[in-house]
Structure formats: C-alpha cells, structure tokens
Tab-separated table of C-alpha atoms and ligand atoms in Angstrom:
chain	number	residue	atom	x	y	z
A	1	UNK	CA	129.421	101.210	148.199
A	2	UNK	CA	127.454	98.200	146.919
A	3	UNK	CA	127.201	95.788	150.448
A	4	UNK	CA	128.228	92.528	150.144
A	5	UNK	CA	125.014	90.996	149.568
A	6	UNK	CA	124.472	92.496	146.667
A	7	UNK	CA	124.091	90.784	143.386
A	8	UNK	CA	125.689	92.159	140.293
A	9	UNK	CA	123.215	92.308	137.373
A	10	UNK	CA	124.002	91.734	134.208
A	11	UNK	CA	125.124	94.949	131.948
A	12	UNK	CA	121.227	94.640	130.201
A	13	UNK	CA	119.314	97.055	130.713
A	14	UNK	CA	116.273	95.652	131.274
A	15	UNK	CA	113.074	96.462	128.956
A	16	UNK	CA	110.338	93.892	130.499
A	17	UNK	CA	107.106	95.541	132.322
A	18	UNK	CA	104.122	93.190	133.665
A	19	UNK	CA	101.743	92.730	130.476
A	20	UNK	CA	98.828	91.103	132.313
A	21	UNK	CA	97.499	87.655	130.477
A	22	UNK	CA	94.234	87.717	128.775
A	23	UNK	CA	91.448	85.479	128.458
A	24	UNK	CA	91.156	86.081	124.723
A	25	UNK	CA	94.587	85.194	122.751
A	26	UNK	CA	93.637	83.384	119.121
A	27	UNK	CA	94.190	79.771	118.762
A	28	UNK	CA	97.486	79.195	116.236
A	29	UNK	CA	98.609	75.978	114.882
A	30	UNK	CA	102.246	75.438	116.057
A	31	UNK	CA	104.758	74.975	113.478
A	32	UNK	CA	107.435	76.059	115.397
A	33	UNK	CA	110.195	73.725	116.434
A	34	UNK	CA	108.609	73.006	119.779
A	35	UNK	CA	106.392	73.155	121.376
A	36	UNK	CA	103.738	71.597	119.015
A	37	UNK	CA	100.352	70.781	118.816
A	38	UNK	CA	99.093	68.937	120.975
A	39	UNK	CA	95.468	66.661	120.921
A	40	UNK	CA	92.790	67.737	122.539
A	41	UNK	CA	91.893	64.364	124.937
A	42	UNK	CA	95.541	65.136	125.702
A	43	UNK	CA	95.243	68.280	126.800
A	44	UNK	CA	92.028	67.232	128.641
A	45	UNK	CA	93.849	64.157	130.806
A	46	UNK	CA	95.633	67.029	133.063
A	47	UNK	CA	92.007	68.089	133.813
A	48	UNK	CA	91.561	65.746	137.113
A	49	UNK	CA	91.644	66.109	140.736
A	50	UNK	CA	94.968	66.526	142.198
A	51	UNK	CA	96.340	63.109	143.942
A	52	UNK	CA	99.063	62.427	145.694
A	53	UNK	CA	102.767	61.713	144.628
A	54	UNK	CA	103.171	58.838	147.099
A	55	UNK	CA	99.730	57.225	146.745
A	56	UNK	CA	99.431	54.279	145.113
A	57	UNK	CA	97.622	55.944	141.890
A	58	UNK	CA	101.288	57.636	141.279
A	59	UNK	CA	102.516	54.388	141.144
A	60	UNK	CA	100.347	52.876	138.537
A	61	UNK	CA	100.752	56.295	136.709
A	62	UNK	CA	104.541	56.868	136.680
A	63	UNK	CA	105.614	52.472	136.342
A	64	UNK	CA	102.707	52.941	133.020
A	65	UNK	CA	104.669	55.597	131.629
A	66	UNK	CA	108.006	54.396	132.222
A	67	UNK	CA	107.449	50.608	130.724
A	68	UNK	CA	105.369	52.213	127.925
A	69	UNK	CA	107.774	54.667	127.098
A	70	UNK	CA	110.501	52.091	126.963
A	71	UNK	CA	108.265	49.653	124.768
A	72	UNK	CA	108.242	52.476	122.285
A	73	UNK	CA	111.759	53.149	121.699
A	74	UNK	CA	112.296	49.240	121.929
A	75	UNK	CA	114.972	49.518	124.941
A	76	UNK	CA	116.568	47.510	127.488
A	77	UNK	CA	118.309	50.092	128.835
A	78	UNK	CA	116.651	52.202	132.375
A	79	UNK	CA	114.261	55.254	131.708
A	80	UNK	CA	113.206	58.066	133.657
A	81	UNK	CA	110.782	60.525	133.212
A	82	UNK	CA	111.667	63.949	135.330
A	83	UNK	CA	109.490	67.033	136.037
A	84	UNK	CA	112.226	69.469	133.868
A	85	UNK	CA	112.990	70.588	130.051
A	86	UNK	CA	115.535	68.517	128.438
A	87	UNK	CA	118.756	71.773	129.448
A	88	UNK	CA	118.420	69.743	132.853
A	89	UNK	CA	120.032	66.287	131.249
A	90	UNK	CA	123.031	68.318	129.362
A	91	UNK	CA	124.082	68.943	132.962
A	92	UNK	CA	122.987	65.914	134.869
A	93	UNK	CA	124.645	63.620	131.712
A	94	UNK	CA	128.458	65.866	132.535
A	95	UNK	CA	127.898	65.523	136.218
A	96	UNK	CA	126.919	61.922	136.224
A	97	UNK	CA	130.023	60.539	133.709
A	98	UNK	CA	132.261	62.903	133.150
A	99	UNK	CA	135.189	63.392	135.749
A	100	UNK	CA	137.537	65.436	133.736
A	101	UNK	CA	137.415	65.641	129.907
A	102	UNK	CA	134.576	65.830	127.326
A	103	UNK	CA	134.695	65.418	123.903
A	104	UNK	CA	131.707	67.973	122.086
A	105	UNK	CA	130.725	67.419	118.595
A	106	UNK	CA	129.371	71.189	118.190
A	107	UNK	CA	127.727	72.038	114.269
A	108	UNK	CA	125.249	74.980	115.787
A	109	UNK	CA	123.466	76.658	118.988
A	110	UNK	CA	122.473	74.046	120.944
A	111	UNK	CA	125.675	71.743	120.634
A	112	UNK	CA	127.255	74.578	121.213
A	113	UNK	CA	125.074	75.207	124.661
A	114	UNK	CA	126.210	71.351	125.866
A	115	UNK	CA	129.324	72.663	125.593
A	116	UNK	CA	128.707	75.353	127.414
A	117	UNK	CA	127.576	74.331	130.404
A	118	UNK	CA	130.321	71.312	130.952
A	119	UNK	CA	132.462	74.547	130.973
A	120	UNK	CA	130.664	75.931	133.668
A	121	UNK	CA	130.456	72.717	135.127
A	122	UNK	CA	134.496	72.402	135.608
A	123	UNK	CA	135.088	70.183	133.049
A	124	UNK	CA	137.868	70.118	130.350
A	125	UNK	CA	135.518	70.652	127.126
A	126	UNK	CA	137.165	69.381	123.984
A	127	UNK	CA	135.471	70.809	120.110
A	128	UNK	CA	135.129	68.892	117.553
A	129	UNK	CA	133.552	72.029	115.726
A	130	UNK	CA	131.664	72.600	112.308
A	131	UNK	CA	130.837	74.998	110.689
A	132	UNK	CA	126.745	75.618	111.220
A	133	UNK	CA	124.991	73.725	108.789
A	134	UNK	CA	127.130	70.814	108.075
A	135	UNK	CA	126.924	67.526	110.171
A	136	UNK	CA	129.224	65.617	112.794
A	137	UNK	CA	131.294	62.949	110.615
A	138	UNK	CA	131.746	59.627	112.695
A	139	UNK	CA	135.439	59.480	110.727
A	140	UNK	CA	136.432	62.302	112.456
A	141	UNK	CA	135.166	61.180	116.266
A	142	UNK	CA	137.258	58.258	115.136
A	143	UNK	CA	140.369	60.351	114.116
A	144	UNK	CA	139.901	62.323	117.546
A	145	UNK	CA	139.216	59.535	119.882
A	146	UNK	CA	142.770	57.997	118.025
A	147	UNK	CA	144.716	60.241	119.090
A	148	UNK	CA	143.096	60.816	122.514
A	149	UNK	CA	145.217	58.409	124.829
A	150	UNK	CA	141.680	57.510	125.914
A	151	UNK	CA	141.492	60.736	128.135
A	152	UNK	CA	137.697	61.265	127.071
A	153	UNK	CA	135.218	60.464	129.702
A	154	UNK	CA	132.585	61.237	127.382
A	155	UNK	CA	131.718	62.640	123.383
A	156	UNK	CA	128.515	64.607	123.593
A	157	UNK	CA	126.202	64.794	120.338
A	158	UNK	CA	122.833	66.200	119.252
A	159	UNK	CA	120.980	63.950	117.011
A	160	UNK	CA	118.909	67.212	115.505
A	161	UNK	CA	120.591	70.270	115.241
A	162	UNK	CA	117.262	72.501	115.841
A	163	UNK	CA	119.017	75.873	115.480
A	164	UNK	CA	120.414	74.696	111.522
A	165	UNK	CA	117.796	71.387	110.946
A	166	UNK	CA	120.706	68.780	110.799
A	167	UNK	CA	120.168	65.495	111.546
A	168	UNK	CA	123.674	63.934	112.880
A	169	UNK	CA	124.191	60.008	112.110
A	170	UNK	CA	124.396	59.298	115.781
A	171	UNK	CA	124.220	55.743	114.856
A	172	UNK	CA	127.642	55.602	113.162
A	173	UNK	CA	129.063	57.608	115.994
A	174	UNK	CA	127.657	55.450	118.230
A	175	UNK	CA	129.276	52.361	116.969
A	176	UNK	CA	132.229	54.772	117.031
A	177	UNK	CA	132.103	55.611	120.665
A	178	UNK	CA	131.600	51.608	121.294
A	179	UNK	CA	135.070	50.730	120.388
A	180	UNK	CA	136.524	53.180	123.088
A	181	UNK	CA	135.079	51.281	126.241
A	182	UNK	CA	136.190	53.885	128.626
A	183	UNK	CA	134.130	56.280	126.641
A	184	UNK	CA	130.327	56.959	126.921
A	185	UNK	CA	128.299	58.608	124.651
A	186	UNK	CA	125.780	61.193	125.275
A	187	UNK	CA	122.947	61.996	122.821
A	188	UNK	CA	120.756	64.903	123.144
A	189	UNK	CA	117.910	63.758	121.313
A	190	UNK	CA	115.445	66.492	122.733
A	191	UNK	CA	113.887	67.321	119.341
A	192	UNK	CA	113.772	64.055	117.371
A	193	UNK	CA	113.092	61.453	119.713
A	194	UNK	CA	109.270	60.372	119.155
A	195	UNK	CA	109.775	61.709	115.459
A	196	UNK	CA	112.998	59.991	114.077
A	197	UNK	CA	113.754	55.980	114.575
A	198	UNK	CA	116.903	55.308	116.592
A	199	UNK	CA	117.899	51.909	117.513
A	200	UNK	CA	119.209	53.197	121.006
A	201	UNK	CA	120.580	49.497	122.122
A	202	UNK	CA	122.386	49.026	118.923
A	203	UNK	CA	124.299	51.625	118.880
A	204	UNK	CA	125.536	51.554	122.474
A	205	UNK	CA	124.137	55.006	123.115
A	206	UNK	CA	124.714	55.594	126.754
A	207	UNK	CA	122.436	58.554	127.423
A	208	UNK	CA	119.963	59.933	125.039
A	209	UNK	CA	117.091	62.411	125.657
A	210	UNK	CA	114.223	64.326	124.880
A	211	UNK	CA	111.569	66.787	125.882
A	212	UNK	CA	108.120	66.187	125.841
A	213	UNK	CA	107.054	69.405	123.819
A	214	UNK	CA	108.781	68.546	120.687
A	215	UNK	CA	108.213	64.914	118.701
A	216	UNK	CA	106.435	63.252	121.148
A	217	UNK	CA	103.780	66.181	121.295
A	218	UNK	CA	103.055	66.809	124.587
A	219	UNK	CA	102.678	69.688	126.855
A	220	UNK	CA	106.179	71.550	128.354
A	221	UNK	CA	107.175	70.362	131.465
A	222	UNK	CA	108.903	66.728	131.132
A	223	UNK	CA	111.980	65.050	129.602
A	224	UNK	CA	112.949	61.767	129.203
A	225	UNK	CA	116.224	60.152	129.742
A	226	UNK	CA	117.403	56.843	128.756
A	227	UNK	CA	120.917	55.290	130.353
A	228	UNK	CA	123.070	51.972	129.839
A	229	UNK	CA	123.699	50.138	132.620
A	230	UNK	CA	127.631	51.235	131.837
A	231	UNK	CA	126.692	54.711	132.653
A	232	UNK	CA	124.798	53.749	135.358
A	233	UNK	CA	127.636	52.057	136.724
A	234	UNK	CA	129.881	54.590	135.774
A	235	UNK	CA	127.666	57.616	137.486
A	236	UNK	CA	130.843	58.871	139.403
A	237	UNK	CA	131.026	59.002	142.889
A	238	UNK	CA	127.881	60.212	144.497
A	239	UNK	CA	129.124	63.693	145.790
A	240	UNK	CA	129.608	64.802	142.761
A	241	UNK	CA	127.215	63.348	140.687
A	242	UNK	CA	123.718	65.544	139.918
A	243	UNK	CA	121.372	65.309	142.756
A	244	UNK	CA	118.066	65.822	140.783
A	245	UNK	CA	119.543	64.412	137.581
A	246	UNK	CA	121.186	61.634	139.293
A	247	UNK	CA	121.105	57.617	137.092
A	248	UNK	CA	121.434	56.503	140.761
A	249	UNK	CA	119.087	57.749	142.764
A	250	UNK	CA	116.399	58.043	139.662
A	251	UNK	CA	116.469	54.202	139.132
A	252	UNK	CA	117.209	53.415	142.876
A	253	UNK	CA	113.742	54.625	143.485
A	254	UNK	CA	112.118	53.651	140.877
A	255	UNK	CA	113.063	49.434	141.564
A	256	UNK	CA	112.051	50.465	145.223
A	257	UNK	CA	109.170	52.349	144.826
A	258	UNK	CA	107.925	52.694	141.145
A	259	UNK	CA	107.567	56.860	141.858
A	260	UNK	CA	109.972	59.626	141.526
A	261	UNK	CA	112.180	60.889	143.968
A	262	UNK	CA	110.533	64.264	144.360
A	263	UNK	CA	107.391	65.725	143.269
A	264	UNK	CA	106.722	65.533	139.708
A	265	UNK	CA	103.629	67.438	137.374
A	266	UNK	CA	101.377	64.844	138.190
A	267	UNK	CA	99.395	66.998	135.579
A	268	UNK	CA	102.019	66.487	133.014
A	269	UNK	CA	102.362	62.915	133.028
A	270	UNK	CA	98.426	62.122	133.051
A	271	UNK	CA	98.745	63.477	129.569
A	272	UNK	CA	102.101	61.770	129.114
A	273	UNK	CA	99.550	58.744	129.721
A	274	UNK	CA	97.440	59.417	127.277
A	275	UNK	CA	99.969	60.592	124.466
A	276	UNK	CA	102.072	57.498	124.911
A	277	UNK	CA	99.144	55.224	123.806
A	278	UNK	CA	98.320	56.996	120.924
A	279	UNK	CA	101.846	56.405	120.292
A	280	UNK	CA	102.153	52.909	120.974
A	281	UNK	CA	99.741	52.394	118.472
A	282	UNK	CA	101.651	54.217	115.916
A	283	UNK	CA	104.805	52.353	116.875
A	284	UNK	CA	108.339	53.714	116.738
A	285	UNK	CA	108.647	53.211	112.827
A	286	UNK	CA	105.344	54.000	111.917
A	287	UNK	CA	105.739	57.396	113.738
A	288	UNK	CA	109.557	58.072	112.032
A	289	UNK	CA	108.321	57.026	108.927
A	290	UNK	CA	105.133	59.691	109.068
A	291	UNK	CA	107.818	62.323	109.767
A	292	UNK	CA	110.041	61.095	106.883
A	293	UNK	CA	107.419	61.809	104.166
A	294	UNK	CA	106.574	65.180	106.045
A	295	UNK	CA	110.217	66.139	105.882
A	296	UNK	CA	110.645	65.196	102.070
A	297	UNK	CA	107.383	67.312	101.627
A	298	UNK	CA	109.045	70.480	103.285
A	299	UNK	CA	112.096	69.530	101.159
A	300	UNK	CA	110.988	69.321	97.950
A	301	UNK	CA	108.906	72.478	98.349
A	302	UNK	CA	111.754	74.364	99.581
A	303	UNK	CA	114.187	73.131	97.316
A	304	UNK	CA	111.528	74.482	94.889
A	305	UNK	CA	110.850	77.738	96.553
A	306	UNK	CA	114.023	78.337	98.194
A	307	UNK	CA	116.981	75.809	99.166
A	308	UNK	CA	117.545	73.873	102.116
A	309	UNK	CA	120.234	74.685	104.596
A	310	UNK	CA	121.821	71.710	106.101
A	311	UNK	CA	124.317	69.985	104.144
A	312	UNK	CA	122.405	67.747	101.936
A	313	UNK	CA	121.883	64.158	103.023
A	314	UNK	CA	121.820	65.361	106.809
A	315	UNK	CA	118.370	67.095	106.606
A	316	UNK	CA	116.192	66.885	109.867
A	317	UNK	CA	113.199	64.914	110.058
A	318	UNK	CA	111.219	66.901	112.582
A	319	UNK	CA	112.579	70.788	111.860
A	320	UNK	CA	113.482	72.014	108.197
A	321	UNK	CA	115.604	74.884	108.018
A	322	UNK	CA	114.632	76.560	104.944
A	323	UNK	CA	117.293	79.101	103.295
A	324	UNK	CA	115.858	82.299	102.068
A	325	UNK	CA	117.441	82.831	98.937
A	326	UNK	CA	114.369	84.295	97.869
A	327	UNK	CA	115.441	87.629	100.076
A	328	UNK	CA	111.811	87.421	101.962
A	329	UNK	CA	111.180	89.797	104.763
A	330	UNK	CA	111.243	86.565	107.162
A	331	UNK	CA	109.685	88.611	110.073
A	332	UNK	CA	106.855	90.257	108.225
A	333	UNK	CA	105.934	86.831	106.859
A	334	UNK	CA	105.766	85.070	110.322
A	335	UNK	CA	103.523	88.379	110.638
A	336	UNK	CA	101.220	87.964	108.148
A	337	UNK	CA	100.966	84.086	108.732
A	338	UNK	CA	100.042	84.372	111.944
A	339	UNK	CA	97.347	87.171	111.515
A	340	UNK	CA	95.525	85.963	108.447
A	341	UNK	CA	95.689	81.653	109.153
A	342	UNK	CA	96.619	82.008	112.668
A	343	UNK	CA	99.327	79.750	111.920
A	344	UNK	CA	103.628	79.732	114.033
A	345	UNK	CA	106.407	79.223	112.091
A	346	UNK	CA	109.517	80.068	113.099
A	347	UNK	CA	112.517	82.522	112.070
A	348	UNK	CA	116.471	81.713	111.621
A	349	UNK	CA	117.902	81.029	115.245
A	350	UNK	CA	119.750	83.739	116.771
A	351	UNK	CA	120.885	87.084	115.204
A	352	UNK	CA	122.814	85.094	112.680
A	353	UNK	CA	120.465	82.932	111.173
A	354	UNK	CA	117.700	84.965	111.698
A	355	UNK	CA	117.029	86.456	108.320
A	356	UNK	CA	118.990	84.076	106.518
A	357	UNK	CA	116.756	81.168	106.960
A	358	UNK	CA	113.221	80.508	108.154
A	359	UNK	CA	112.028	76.919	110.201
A	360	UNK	CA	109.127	74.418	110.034
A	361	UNK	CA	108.774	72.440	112.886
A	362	UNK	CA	107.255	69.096	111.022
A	363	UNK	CA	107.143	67.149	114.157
A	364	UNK	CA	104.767	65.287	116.572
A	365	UNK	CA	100.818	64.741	115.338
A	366	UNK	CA	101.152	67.058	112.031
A	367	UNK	CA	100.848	65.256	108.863
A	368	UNK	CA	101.447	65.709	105.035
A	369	UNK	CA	98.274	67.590	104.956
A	370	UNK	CA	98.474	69.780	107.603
A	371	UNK	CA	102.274	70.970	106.291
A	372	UNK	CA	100.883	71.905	103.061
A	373	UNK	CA	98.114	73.819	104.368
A	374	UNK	CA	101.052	76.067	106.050
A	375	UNK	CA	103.126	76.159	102.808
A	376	UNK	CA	100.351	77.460	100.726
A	377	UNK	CA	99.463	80.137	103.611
A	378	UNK	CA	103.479	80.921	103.277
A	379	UNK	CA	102.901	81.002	98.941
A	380	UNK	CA	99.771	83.246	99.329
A	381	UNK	CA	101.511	85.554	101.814
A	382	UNK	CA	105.113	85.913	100.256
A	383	UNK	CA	103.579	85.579	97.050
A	384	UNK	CA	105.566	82.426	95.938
B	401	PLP	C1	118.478	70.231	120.211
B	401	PLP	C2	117.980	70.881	121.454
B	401	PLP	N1	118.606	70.634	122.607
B	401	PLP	C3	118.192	71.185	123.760
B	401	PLP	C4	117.136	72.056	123.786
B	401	PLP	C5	116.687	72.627	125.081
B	401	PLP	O1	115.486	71.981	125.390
B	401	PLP	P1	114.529	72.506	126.534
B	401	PLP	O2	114.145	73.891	126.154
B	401	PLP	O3	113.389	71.537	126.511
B	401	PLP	O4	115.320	72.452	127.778
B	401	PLP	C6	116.459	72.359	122.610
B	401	PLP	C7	115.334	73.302	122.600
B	401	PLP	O5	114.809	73.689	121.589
B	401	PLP	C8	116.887	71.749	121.411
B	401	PLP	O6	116.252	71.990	120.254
C-alpha cells in the first residue's frame, strides 16, 4: 500500500537517462522562435566577478535597466525586470487582478496555456476561442464584454501567437478593454516585444510582457513586465495576490530601494545592460521596422515556396509560420539544415502542427541578410 507520502507520478513512462554535456557541441545560428542569437559583447558582459544583490553596484545595475527599458518602449507606466521566463507573469497577472472571472481570447497553444493556468489558479475562465490560425477580432471582445454585466475582472491576450505566427491587433482590443473601466487587460507580449512597435500607454494596456530570449535577444533567464497604475491599484488584496509576481511588492521596493526583492541573475541583467543600449540606439521603431521588412521577406518567399498560415493580414513580425503545402519531410529538413549550415529552424508546434507547417523565428539581431542565407540553405536542402 502506497504510504501517504507518496507522490503519484504521472501515467508516462519515463524514457530520460543522464546524457553527460560535452565540451564540443557545433555552433548553430538560431532561427527558432526563441531563444535567438545573441551578440557576442553580450554574451561576454555576464563574464564578471560575482557582486552582491544589495550593494550599491546592484543598484546602479537594476535602476539602469529599469529606466532604460522603459525609455525604449516609451512608457509611463511601472516596469520590472524578474529573474523568471515570461509562464511566471500569466500567473502573477490572474493572481494580481483577477478575483473571479477572466475573459481569454485563445487562437492557439500558448493562449490556450493562459487559460490554463487561471483554471488551475481557481478562477472562472471565460473563451473567446478561434480556430488556430485566425486572429482575436476586437468586435467580438466588444460583443462579449456587452453582454457581460461587467463580471470580467480581466480579458487576457497574446500579441504573437508563436505556436500559429499570428499577430493579434492588441491595440484595437485595447481601446476595447478601455471602455469597460472595471476591466483590465493583460497582454502577453513574450515573443514580440523588442521586435514589434506597441504604443503600450495608448492603448491602456494594463499588463504586457516579455521574455528576454525572444525579440529583445538576450540570454534565458529574465522577463519583463509592464503595469498601469490601475492594475497596480487594483492588485487585489495582498493574501492573495502573487508573492514573487506581486505589482506591489515589485514596485514597493524598487521606489525604496532601486533592487529587487529577492536575488536576481545578476549575470543575466549585466547583459540585459549591454543589450538594452544597443537597443536604445536602434529605438523602438527602428527595431519594429527592421523586423517588418524581415517578416515581408519570409512572406513573400513562402508565399512563393509554400503559403503562409495565419490568416492573412495578421502575420507575425518576429515568427512566420510557414504552411507546407509542398508535402516536405519537415523533420528531415530541420535535419539536414542543421548538419550541413549548422543552422535551427523550427517544426509545426505540437503533434498537430507539426508536419503541417514549419517556423522561422525572424526576431531580435537577425536581418534581411541573414534570413535569406537560411532560406537558400532550406532551397538547397528541400530542393525548392
Ligand atoms: C507567446 C508565448 N507566451 C508564453 C511563452 C512562454 O514563455 P517562457 O518559455 O519564456 O516562459 C512563450 C514561449 O515560447 C510564447 O511564445
């Protein structure tokens, strides 16, 4: 008889065994959706001695990456920066605002998750579903939120769709949201932001965020979340609100103390440092409008090679999700891609999509150039 502190497994059986890391793995340009390549003097800014996360040096490094971050998206609103991947803001964001009911646009895996985990959370998840592919229509929040009696603490949306490469107009569902003042709206933004201009003031986007390994091309390890004072404000009361994800206690210390309220990858955010300027330098719209011409690059070659998936109009900028009408052994290219130009792209997500359609992650420092020098290894292998 199993005792009682025994855990039940899951029905998997499992198949992993220790395969020890090498020194020796090939170097391959990432042109998966995340993570992406990263710069070299990047990668080199983690290389320092190890300081202290209450010394004043963390200070100067986390208030510089906090007010630069916020000069690049051109926001008012309070930012943090938080030793986690951007999953850990789908739950903070539900335990922070929402008491009871939540309103989730869902069009594919990752909308889908959000919704997910305010079920596990408790909360009274609401669908606003389509099918995968096709984008969230701001008439339809409206048409929803109508006939809602105002019951919706929250409507959750992803700006990029990463498992189907749809790119939601979160700014018309933002002004949406704005005329239901009890409502806030939640943006996950973890694979655009950096890569795709949004005007997050303007559209009275209450919580939007992003991890660092995507658009802003940094290493794993860090996301970035960006909340109105309403939601702030609204953060629900403190027992129940997140304790690492809190709005509260994230901007609490940071007016008292400029630092984080528990010990972040110093590592990480030396980089972060580093990255950001490069950024600043590009500006918000210079950056978005680099992605822009990679995107139509990707699109016009697919839509010559193959088709594009997402309803048209609502393509990605960062991730194309190519359809294979071609019938290519996906896998086998990936394969062959990687062995002869030591080059990532990625397959379909999940056991639907898998075959069906193949990704290009055109996101963070890649360029026109550096696309086409994957589409050509993609012609030579599949013989295009
Ligand atoms: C749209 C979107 N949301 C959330 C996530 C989860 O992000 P992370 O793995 O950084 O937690 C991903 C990851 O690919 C994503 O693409």
């Amino acid at each position: 008889m199993p005792s009682r502190y025994t855990v039940a497994r899951t029905q998997v059986a499992s198949v992993t065994e220790k395969r020890e890391y090498r020194d020796d793995y090939p170097e391959k340009t990432l042109y998966i959706p995340g993570p992406t390549e990263v710069r070299e003097d990047v990668i080199e800014a983690m290389c320092q001695p190890m300081f202290g996360h209450r010394m004043d040096r963390m200070t100067d490094l986390y208030t510089t990456i906090v007010e630069d971050t916020k000069e690049f998206l051109g926001t008012d609103n309070d930012l943090m920066i938080l030793t986690a991947s951007g999953t850990e803001f789908w739950e903070a964001s539900t335990l922070n605002l929402v008491d009871e009911n939540i309103l989730c646009t869902t069009c594919g895996s990752f909308s889908e998750r959000h919704a997910n985990v305010a079920e596990r959370l408790g909360k009274n998840v609401d669908r606003l579903e389509y099918e995968w592919g096709k984008a969230v229509k701001p008439e339809d929040v409206r048409e929803v939120l109508d006939q809602s009696d105002g019951k919706y603490d929250v409507v959750s949306c992803v700006m990029n769709e990463s498992s189907t490469g749809v790119r939601n107009p979160i700014e018309e569902i933002g002004d949406v949201v704005a005329e239901y003042p009890d409502t806030y709206f939640v943006v996950d933004a973890v694979s655009a932001l950096g890569g795709d201009y949004v005007d997050i003031d303007a559209h009275d986007i209450d919580v939007i965020f992003a991890s660092t390994q995507k658009a802003f091309a940094m290493p794993p390890g860090l996301a970035v979340c960006v909340v109105s004072d309403d939601a702030y404000d609204r953060e629900v009361s403190k027992d129940s609100a997140s304790w690492y994800g809190g709005f509260q206690r994230a901007f609490d210390y940071y007016d008292r103390k400029g630092q984080t309220h528990s010990t972040p990858a110093i590592p990480i955010m030396l980089a972060y440092r580093k990255q950001m300027k490069y950024m600043l330098d590009e500006g918000h719209e210079g950056r978005s409008k680099r992605h822009e011409e990679m995107a139509e690059y990707t699109r016009d070659w697919a839509n010559e090679h193959f088709a594009m998936f997402p309803e048209e109009g609502y393509e990605s900028q960062t991730v194309a999700c190519i359809e294979n009408t071609q019938r290519i052994d996906v896998a086998a290219t990936i394969e062959q891609v990687s062995e002869e130009y030591d080059m990532a792209f990625s397959n379909g997500y999940g056991s639907t999509l898998g075959e069906e359609t193949f990704r290009i992650g055109h996101m963070g420092e890649h360029d026109v150039e550096s696309i086409e020098a994957l589409t050509d290894a993609i012609e030579d292998v599949a013989g295009l």
